[in-house]
JSON list of C-alpha atoms in Angstrom, two decimals:
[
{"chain": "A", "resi": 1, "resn": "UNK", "atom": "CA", "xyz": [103.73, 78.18, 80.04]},
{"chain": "A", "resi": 2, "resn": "UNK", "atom": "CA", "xyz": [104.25, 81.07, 82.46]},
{"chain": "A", "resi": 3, "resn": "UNK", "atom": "CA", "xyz": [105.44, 83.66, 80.07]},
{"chain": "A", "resi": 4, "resn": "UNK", "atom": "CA", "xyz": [104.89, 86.97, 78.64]},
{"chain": "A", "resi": 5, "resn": "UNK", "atom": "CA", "xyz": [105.92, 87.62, 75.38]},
{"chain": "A", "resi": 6, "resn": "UNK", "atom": "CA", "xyz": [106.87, 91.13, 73.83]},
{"chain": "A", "resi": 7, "resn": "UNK", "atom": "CA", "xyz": [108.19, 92.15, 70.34]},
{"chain": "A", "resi": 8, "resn": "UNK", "atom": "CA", "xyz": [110.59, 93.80, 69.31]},
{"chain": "A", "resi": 9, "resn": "UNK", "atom": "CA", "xyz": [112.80, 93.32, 72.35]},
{"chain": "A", "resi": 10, "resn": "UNK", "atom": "CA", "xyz": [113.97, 96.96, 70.88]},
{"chain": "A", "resi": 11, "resn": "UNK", "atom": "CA", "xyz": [112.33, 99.45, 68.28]},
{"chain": "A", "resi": 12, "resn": "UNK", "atom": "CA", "xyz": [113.83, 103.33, 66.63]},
{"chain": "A", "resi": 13, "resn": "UNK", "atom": "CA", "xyz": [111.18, 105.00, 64.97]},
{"chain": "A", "resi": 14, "resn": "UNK", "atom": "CA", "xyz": [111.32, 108.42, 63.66]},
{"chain": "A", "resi": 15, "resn": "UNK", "atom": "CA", "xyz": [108.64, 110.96, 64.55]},
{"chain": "A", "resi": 16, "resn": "UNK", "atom": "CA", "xyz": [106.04, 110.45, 61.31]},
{"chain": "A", "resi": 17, "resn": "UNK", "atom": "CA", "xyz": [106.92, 106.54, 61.77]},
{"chain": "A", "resi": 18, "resn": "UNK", "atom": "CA", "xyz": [103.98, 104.47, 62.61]},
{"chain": "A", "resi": 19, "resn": "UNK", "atom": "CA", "xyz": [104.72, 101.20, 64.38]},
{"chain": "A", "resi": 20, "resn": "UNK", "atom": "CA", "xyz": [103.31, 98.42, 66.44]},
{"chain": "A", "resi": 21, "resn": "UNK", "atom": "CA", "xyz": [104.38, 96.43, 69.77]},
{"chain": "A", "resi": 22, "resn": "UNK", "atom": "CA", "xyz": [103.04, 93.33, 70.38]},
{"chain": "A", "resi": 23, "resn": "UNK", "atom": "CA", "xyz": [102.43, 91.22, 73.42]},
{"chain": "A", "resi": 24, "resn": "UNK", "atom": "CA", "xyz": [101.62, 87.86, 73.83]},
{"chain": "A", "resi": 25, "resn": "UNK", "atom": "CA", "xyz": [100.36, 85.15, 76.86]},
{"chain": "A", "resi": 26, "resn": "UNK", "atom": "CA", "xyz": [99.21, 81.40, 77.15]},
{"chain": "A", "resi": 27, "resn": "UNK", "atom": "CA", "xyz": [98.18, 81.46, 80.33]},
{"chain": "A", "resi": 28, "resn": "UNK", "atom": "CA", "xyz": [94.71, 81.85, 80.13]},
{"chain": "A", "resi": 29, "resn": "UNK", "atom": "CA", "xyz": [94.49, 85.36, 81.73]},
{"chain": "A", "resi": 30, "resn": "UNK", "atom": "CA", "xyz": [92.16, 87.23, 81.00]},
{"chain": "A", "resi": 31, "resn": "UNK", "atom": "CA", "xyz": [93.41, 91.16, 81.84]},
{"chain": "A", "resi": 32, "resn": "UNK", "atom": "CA", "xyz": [96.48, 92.20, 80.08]},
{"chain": "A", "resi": 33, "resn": "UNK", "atom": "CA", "xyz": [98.46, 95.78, 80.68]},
{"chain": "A", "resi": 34, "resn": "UNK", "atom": "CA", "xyz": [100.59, 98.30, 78.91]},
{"chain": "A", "resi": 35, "resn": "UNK", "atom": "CA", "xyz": [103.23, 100.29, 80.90]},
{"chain": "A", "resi": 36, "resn": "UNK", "atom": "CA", "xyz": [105.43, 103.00, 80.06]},
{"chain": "A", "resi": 37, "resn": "UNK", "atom": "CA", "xyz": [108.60, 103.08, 81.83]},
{"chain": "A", "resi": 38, "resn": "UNK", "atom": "CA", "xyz": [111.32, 105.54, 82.26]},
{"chain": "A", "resi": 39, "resn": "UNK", "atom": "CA", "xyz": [114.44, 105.60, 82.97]},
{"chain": "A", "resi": 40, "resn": "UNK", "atom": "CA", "xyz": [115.40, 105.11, 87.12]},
{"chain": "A", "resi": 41, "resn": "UNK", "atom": "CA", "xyz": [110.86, 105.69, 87.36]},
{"chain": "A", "resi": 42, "resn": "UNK", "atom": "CA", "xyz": [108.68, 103.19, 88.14]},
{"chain": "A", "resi": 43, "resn": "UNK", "atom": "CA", "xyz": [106.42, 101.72, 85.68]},
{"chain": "A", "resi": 44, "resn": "UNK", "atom": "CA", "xyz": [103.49, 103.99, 84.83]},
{"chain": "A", "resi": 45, "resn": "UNK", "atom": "CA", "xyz": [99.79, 102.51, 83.64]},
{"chain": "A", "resi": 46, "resn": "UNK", "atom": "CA", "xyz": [98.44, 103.16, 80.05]},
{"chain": "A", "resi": 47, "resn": "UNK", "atom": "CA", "xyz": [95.91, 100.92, 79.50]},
{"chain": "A", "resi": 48, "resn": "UNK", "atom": "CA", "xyz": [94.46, 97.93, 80.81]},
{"chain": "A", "resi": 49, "resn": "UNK", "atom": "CA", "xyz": [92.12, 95.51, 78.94]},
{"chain": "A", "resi": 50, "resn": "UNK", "atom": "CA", "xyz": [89.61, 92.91, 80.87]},
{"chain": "A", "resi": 51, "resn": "UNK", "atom": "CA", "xyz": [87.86, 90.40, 78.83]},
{"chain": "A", "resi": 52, "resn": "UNK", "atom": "CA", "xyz": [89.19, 91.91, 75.72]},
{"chain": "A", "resi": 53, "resn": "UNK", "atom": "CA", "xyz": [87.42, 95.27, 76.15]},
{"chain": "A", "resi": 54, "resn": "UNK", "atom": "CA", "xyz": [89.23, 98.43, 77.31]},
{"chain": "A", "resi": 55, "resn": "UNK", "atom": "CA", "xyz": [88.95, 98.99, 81.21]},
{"chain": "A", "resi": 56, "resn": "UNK", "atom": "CA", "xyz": [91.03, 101.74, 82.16]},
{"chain": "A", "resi": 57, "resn": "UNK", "atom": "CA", "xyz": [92.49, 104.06, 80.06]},
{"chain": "A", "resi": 58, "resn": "UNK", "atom": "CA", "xyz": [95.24, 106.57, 82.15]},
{"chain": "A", "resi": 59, "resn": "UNK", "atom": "CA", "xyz": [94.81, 109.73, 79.99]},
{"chain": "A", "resi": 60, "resn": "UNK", "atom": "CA", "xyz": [97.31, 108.45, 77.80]},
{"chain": "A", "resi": 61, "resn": "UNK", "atom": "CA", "xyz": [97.57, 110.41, 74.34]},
{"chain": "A", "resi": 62, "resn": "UNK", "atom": "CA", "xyz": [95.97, 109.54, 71.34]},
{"chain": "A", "resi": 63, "resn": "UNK", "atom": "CA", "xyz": [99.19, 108.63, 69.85]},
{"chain": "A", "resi": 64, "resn": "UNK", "atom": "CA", "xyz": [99.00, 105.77, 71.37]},
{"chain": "A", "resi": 65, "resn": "UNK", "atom": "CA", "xyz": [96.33, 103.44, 70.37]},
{"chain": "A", "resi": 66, "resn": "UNK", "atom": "CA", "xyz": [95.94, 99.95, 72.31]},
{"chain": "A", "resi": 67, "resn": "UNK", "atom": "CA", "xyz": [94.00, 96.97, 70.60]},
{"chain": "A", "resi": 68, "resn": "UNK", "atom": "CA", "xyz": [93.09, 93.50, 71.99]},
{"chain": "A", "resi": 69, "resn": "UNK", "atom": "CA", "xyz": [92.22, 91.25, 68.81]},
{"chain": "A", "resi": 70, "resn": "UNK", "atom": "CA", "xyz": [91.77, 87.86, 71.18]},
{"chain": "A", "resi": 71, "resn": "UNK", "atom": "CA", "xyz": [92.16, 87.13, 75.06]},
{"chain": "A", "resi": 72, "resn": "UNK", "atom": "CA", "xyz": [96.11, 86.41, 74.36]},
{"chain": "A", "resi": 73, "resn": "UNK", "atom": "CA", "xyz": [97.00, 89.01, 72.16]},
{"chain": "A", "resi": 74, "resn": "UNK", "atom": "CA", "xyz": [97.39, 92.53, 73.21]},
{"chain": "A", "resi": 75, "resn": "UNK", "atom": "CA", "xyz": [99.24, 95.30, 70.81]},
{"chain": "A", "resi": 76, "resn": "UNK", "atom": "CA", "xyz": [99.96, 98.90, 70.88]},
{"chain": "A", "resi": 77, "resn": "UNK", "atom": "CA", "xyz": [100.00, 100.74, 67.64]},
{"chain": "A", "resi": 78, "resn": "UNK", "atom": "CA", "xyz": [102.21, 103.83, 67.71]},
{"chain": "A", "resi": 79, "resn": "UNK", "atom": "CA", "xyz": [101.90, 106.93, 65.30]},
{"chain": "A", "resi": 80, "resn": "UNK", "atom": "CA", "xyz": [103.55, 110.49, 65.00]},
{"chain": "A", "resi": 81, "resn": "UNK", "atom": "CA", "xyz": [105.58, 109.95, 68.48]},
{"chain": "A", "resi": 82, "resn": "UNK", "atom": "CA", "xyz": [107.56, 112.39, 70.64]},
{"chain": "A", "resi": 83, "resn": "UNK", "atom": "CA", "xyz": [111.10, 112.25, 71.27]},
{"chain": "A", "resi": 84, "resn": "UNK", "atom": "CA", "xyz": [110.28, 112.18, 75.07]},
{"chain": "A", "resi": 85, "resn": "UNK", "atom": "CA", "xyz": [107.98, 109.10, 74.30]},
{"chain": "A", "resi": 86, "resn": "UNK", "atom": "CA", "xyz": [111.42, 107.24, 74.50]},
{"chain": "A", "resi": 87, "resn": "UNK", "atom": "CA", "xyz": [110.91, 104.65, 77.33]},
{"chain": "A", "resi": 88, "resn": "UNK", "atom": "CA", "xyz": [110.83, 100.90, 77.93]},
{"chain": "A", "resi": 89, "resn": "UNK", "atom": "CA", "xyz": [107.11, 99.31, 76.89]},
{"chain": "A", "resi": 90, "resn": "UNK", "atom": "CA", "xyz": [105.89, 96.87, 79.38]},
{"chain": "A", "resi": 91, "resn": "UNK", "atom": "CA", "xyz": [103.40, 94.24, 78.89]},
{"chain": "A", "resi": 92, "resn": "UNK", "atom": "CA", "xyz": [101.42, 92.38, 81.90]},
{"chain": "A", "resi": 93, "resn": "UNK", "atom": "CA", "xyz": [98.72, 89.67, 82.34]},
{"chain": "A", "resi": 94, "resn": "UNK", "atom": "CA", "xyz": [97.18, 88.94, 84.95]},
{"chain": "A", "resi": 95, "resn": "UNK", "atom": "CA", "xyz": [94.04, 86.12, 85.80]},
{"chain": "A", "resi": 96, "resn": "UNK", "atom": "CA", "xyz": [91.67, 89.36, 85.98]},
{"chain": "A", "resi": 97, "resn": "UNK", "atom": "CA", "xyz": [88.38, 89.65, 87.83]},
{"chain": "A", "resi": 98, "resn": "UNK", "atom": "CA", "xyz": [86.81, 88.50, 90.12]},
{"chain": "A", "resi": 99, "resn": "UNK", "atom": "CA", "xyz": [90.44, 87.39, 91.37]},
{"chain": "A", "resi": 100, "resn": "UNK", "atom": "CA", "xyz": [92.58, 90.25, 91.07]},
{"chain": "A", "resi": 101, "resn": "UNK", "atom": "CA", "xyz": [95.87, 88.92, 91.49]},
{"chain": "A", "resi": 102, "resn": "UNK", "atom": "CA", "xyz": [99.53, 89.25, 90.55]},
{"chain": "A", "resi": 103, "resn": "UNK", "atom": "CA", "xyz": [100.93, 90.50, 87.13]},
{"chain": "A", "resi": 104, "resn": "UNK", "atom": "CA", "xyz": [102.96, 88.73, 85.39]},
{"chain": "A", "resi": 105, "resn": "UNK", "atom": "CA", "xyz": [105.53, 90.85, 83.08]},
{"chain": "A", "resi": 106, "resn": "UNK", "atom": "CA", "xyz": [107.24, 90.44, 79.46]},
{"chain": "A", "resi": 107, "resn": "UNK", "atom": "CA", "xyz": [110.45, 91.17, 79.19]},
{"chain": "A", "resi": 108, "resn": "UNK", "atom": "CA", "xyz": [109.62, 95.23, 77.65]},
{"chain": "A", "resi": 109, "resn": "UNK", "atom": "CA", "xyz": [110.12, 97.12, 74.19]},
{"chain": "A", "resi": 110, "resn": "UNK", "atom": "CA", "xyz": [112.85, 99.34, 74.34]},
{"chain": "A", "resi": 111, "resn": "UNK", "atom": "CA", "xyz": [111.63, 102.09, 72.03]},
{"chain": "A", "resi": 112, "resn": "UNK", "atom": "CA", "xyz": [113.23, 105.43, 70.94]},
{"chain": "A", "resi": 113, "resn": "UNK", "atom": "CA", "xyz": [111.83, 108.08, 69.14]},
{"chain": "A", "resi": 114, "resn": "UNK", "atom": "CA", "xyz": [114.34, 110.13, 67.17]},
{"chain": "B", "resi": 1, "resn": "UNK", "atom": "CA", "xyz": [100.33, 112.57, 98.89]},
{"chain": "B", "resi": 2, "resn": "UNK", "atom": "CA", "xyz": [102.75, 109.13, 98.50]},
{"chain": "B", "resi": 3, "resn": "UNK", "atom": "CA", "xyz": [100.45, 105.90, 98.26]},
{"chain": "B", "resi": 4, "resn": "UNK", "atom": "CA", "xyz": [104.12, 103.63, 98.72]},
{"chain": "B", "resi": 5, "resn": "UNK", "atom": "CA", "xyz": [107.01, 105.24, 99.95]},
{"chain": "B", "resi": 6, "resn": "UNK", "atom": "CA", "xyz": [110.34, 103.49, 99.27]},
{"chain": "B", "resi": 7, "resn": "UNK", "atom": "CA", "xyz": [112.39, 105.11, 101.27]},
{"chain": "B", "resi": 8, "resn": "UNK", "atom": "CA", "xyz": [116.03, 103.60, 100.81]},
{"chain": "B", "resi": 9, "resn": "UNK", "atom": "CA", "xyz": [117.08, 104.89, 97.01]},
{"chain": "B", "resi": 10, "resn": "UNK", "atom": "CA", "xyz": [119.97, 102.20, 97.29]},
{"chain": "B", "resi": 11, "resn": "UNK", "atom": "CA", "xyz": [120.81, 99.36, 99.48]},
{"chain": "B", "resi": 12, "resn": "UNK", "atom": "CA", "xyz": [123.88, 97.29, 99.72]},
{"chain": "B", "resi": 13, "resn": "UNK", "atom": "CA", "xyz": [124.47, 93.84, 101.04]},
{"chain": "B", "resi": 14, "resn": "UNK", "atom": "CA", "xyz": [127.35, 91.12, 101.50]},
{"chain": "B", "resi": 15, "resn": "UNK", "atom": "CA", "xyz": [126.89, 87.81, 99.73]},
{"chain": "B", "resi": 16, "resn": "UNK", "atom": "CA", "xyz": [125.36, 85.56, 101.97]},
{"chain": "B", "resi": 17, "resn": "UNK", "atom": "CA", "xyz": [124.00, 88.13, 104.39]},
{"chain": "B", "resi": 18, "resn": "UNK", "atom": "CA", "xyz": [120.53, 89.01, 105.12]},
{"chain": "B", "resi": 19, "resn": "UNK", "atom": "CA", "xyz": [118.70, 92.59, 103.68]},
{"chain": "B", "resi": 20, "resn": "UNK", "atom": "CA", "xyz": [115.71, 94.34, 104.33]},
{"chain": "B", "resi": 21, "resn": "UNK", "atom": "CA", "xyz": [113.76, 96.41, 101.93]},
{"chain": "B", "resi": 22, "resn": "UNK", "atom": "CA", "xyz": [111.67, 98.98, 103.47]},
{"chain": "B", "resi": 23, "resn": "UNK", "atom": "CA", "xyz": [108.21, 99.74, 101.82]},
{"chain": "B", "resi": 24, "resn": "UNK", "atom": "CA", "xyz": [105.07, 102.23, 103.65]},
{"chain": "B", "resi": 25, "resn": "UNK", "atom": "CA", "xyz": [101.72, 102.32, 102.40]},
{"chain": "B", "resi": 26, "resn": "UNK", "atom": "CA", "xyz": [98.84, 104.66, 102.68]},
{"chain": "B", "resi": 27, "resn": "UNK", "atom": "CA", "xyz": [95.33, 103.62, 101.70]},
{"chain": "B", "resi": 28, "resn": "UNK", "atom": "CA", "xyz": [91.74, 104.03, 103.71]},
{"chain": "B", "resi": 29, "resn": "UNK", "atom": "CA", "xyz": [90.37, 100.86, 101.89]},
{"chain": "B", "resi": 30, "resn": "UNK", "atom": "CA", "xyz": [90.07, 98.03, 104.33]},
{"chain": "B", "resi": 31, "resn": "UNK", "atom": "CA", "xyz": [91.15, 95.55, 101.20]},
{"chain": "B", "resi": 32, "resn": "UNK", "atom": "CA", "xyz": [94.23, 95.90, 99.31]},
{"chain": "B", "resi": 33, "resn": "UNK", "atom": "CA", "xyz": [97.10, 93.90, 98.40]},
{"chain": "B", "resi": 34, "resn": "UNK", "atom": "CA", "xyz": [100.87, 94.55, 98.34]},
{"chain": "B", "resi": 35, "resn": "UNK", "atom": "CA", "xyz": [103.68, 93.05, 95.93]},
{"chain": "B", "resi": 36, "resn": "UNK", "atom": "CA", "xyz": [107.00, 93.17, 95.69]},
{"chain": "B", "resi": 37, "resn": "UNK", "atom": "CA", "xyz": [108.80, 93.03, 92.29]},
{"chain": "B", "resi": 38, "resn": "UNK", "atom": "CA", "xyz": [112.48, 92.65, 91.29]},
{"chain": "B", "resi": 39, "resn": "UNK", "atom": "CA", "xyz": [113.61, 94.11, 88.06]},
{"chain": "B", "resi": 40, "resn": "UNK", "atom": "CA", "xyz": [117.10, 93.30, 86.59]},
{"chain": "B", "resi": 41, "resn": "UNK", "atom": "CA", "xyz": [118.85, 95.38, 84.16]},
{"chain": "B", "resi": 42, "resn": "UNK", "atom": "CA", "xyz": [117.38, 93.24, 81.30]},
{"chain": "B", "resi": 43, "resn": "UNK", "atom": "CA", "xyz": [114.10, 95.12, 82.36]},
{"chain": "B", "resi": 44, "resn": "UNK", "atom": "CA", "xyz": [111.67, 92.81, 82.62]},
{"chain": "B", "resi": 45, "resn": "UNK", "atom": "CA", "xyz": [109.57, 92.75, 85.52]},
{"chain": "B", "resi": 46, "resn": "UNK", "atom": "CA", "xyz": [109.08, 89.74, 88.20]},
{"chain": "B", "resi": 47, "resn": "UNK", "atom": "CA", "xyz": [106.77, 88.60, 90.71]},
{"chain": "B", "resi": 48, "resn": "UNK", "atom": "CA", "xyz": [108.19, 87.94, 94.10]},
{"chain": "B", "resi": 49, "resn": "UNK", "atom": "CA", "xyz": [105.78, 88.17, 96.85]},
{"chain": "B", "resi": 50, "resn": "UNK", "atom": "CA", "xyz": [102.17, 88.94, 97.16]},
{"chain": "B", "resi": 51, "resn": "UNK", "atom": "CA", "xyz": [100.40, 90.11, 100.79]},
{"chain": "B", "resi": 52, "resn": "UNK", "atom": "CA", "xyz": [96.78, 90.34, 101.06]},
{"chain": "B", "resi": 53, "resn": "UNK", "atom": "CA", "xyz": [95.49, 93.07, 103.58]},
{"chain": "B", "resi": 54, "resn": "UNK", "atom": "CA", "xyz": [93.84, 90.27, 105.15]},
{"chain": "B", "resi": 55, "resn": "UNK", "atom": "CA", "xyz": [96.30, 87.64, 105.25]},
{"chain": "B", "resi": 56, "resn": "UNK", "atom": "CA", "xyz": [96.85, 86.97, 108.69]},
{"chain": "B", "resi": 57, "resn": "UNK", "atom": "CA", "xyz": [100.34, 85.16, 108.26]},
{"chain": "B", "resi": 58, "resn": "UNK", "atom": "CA", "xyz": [103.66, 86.96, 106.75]},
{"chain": "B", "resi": 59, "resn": "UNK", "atom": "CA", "xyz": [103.95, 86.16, 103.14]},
{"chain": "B", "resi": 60, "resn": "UNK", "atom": "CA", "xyz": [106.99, 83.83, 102.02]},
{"chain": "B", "resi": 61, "resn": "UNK", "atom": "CA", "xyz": [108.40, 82.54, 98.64]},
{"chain": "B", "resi": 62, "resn": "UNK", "atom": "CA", "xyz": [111.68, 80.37, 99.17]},
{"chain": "B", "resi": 63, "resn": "UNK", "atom": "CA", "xyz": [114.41, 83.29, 100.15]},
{"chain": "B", "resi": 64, "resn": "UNK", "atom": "CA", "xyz": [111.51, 86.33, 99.97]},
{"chain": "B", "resi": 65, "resn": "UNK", "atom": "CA", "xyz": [109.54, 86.93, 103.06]},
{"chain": "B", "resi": 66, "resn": "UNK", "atom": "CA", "xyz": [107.27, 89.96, 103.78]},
{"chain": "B", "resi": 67, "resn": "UNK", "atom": "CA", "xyz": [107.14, 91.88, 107.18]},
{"chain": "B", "resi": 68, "resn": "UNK", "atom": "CA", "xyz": [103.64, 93.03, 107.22]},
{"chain": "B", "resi": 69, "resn": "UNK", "atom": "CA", "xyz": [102.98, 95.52, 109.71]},
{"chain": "B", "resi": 70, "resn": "UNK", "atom": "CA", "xyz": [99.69, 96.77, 109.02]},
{"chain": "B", "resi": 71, "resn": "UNK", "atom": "CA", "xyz": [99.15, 98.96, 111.82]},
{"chain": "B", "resi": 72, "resn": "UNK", "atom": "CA", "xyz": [102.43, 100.80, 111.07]},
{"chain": "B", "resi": 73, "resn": "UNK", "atom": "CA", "xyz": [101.19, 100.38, 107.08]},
{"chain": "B", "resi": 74, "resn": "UNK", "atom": "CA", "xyz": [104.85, 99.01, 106.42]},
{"chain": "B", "resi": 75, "resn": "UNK", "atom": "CA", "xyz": [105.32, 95.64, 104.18]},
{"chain": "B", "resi": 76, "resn": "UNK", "atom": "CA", "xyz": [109.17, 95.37, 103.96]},
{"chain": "B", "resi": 77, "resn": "UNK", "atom": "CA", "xyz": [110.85, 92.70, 101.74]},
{"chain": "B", "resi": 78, "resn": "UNK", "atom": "CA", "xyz": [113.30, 90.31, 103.51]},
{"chain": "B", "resi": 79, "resn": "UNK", "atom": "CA", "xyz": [115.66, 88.70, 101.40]},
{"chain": "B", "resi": 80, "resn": "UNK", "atom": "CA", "xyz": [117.86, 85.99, 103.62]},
{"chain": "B", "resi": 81, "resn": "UNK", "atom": "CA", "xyz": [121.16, 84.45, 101.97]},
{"chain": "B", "resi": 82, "resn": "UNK", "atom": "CA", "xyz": [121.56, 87.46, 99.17]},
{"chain": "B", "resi": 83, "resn": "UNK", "atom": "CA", "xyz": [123.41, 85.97, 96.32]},
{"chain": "B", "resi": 84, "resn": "UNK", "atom": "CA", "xyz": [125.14, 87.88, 93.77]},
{"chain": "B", "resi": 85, "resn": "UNK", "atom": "CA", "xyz": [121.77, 87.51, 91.21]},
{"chain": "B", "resi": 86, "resn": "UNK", "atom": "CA", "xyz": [119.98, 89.19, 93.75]},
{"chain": "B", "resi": 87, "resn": "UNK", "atom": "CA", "xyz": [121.60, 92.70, 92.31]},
{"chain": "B", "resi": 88, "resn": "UNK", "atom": "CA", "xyz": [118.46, 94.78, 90.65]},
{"chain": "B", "resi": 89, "resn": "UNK", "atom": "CA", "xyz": [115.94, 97.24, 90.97]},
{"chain": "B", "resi": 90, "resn": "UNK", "atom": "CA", "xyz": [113.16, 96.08, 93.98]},
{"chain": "B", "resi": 91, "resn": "UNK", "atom": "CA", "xyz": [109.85, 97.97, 93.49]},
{"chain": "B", "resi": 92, "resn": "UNK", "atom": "CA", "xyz": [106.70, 97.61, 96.01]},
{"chain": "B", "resi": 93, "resn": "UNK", "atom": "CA", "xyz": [103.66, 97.99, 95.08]},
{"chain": "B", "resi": 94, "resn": "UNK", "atom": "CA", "xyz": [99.81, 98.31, 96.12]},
{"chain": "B", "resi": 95, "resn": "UNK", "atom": "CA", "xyz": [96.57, 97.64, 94.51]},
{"chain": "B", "resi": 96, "resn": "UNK", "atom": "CA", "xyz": [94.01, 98.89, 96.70]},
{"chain": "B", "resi": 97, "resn": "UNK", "atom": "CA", "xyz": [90.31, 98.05, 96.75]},
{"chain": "B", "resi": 98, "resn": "UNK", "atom": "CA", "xyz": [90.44, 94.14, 95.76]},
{"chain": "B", "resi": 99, "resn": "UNK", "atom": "CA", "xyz": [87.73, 93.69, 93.67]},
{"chain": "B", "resi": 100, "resn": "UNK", "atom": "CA", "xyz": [86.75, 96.90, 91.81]},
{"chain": "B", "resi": 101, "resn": "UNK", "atom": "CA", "xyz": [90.15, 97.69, 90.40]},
{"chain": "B", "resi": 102, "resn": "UNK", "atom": "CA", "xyz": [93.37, 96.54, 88.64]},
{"chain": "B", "resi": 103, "resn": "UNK", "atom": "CA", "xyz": [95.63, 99.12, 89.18]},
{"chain": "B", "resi": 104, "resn": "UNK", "atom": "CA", "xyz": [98.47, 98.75, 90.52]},
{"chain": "B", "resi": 105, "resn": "UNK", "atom": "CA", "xyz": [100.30, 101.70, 92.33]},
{"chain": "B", "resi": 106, "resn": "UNK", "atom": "CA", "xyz": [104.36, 101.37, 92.62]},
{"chain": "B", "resi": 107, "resn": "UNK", "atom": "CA", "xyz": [107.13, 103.13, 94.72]},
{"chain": "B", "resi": 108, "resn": "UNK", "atom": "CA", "xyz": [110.19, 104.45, 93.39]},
{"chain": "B", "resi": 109, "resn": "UNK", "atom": "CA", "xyz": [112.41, 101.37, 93.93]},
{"chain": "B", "resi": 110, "resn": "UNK", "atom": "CA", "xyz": [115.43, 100.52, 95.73]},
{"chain": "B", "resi": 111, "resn": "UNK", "atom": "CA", "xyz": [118.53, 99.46, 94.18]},
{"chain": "B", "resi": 112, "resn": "UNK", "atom": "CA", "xyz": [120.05, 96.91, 95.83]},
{"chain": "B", "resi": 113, "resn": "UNK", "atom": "CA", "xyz": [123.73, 95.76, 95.04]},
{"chain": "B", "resi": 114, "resn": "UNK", "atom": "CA", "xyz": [124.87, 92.43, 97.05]},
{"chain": "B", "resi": 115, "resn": "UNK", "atom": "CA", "xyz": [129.17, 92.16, 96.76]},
{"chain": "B", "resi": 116, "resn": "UNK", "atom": "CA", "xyz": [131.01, 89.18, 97.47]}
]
C-alpha cells in the first residue's frame, strides 16, 4: 500500500465553523506533512511531525492546530478561519530520519472559507 | 534570494516528442537532494525523480531522467515520448542539508501542455 489518504476530498466552512482534515498512511513512515496550497503557488510547509512529535512548525497561525494521535494518522483541526485561508490542504509522508527521502502526497482537501 | 528557480512558466510539447524542464538551484550545503514532482489538475502531488547531491550518475525513472549539472546548480527534468497524460503542473524541488532537516523547498512550476 503506497497511498496517502486525505478526507474530505472537499470541505466549506463558514468563519466561526470548526472543522477537521484528516490524513492517513500504511506505509510505515514515520514523518508526515501538512501543506497549504494556493492557487497557480507552490505548496507551502505548515507543519511537519517526526515520530509523532511536532518538528517544525512554519509560523503558521494558531488557527490551525495539527495533531498526530498514532504514527499513521495525522489531522488538522481548523477553527475561526479566514476567507483567504481558502486553499488546497496537502498531506505527505515520508520514511523520516535518519533517511530523509521522498514525500509521498494524498490527493489534498479542497477547503473554502466563506 | 530564489533557492529553485523555474524559469519556463509554461512549456508545450508534441505527442511523442521529447521536453525539457529547466530547474536552478542555490544552496552552500555540500548535501542536498533535488525532486521533481508532477501535479495534475486533480491536485494531488507525485513523486517522479529523486537526485542526491552526491549521486554520481543522472537519475532515471522509466520516461523521467534528470540532467544534473551541479557545477552549473541546474537539475532539469527530461521527459522522452510525452504522451497526452503527461499535461500538468511540474514542480522541482530541494531539500538541502540531508540529515538535519525535512523541508522541502519548491519552485514555482512549469505548466506543461503536450498536443497531439
Amino acid at each position: 500500500d503506497t497511498e496517502v489518504t486525505q478526507t474530505p476530498k472537499h470541505l466549506v466552512m463558514g468563519m466561526t465553523n470548526k472543522k477537521s482534515l484528516k490524513c492517513e498512511q500504511h506505509m510505515g513512515h514515520r514523518a508526515m506533512y501538512w501543506y497549504k496550497q494556493k492557487a497557480k503557488k507552490p505548496p507551502e510547509l505548515m507543519f511537519v511531525y517526526s515520530y509523532e512529535k511536532l518538528s517544525i512548525n512554519e509560523s503558521v497561525p494558531s488557527r490551525f492546530s495539527p495533531e498526530c494521535p498514532n504514527s499513521s494518522l495525522l489531522n488538522l483541526h481548523l477553527h475561526a478561519l479566514q476567507p483567504e485561508d481558502s486553499a488546497l490542504y496537502l498531506c505527505a509522508s515520508s520514511q523520516g530520519p535518519p533517511k530523509y527521502n521522498e514525500q509521498f502526497f494524498g490527493p489534498g482537501t479542497r477547503l473554502t472559507v466563506l | 534570494a530564489q533557492k529553485i528557480t523555474q524559469t519556463q512558466p509554461g512549456m508545450f510539447v508534441q505527442e511523442k516528442e521529447a521536453v525539457t524542464l529547466d530547474c536552478t538551484y542555490d544552496t552552500s550545503d555540500p548535501s542536498y537532494g533535488l525532486f521533481w514532482y508532477k501535479q495534475p489538475s486533480s491536485g494531488e502531488m507525485i513523486f517522479l525523480i529523486y537526485q542526491g547531491s552526491y549521486d554520481q550518475q543522472n537519475a532515471t525513472e522509466g520516461r523521467y531522467s534528470l540532467n544534473f549539472q551541479k557545477a552549473r546548480k541546474s537539475a532539469n527534468l527530461v521527459i522522452s515520448a510525452s504522451q497526452l497524460g503527461d499535461s500538468a503542473m511540474y514542480f522541482c524541488a530541494m531539500r538541502e542539508g540531508l540529515r538535519n532537516t525535512d523541508k522541502l523547498i519548491f519552485g514555482t512550476g512549469t505548466r506543461l501542455q503536450v498536443f497531439p
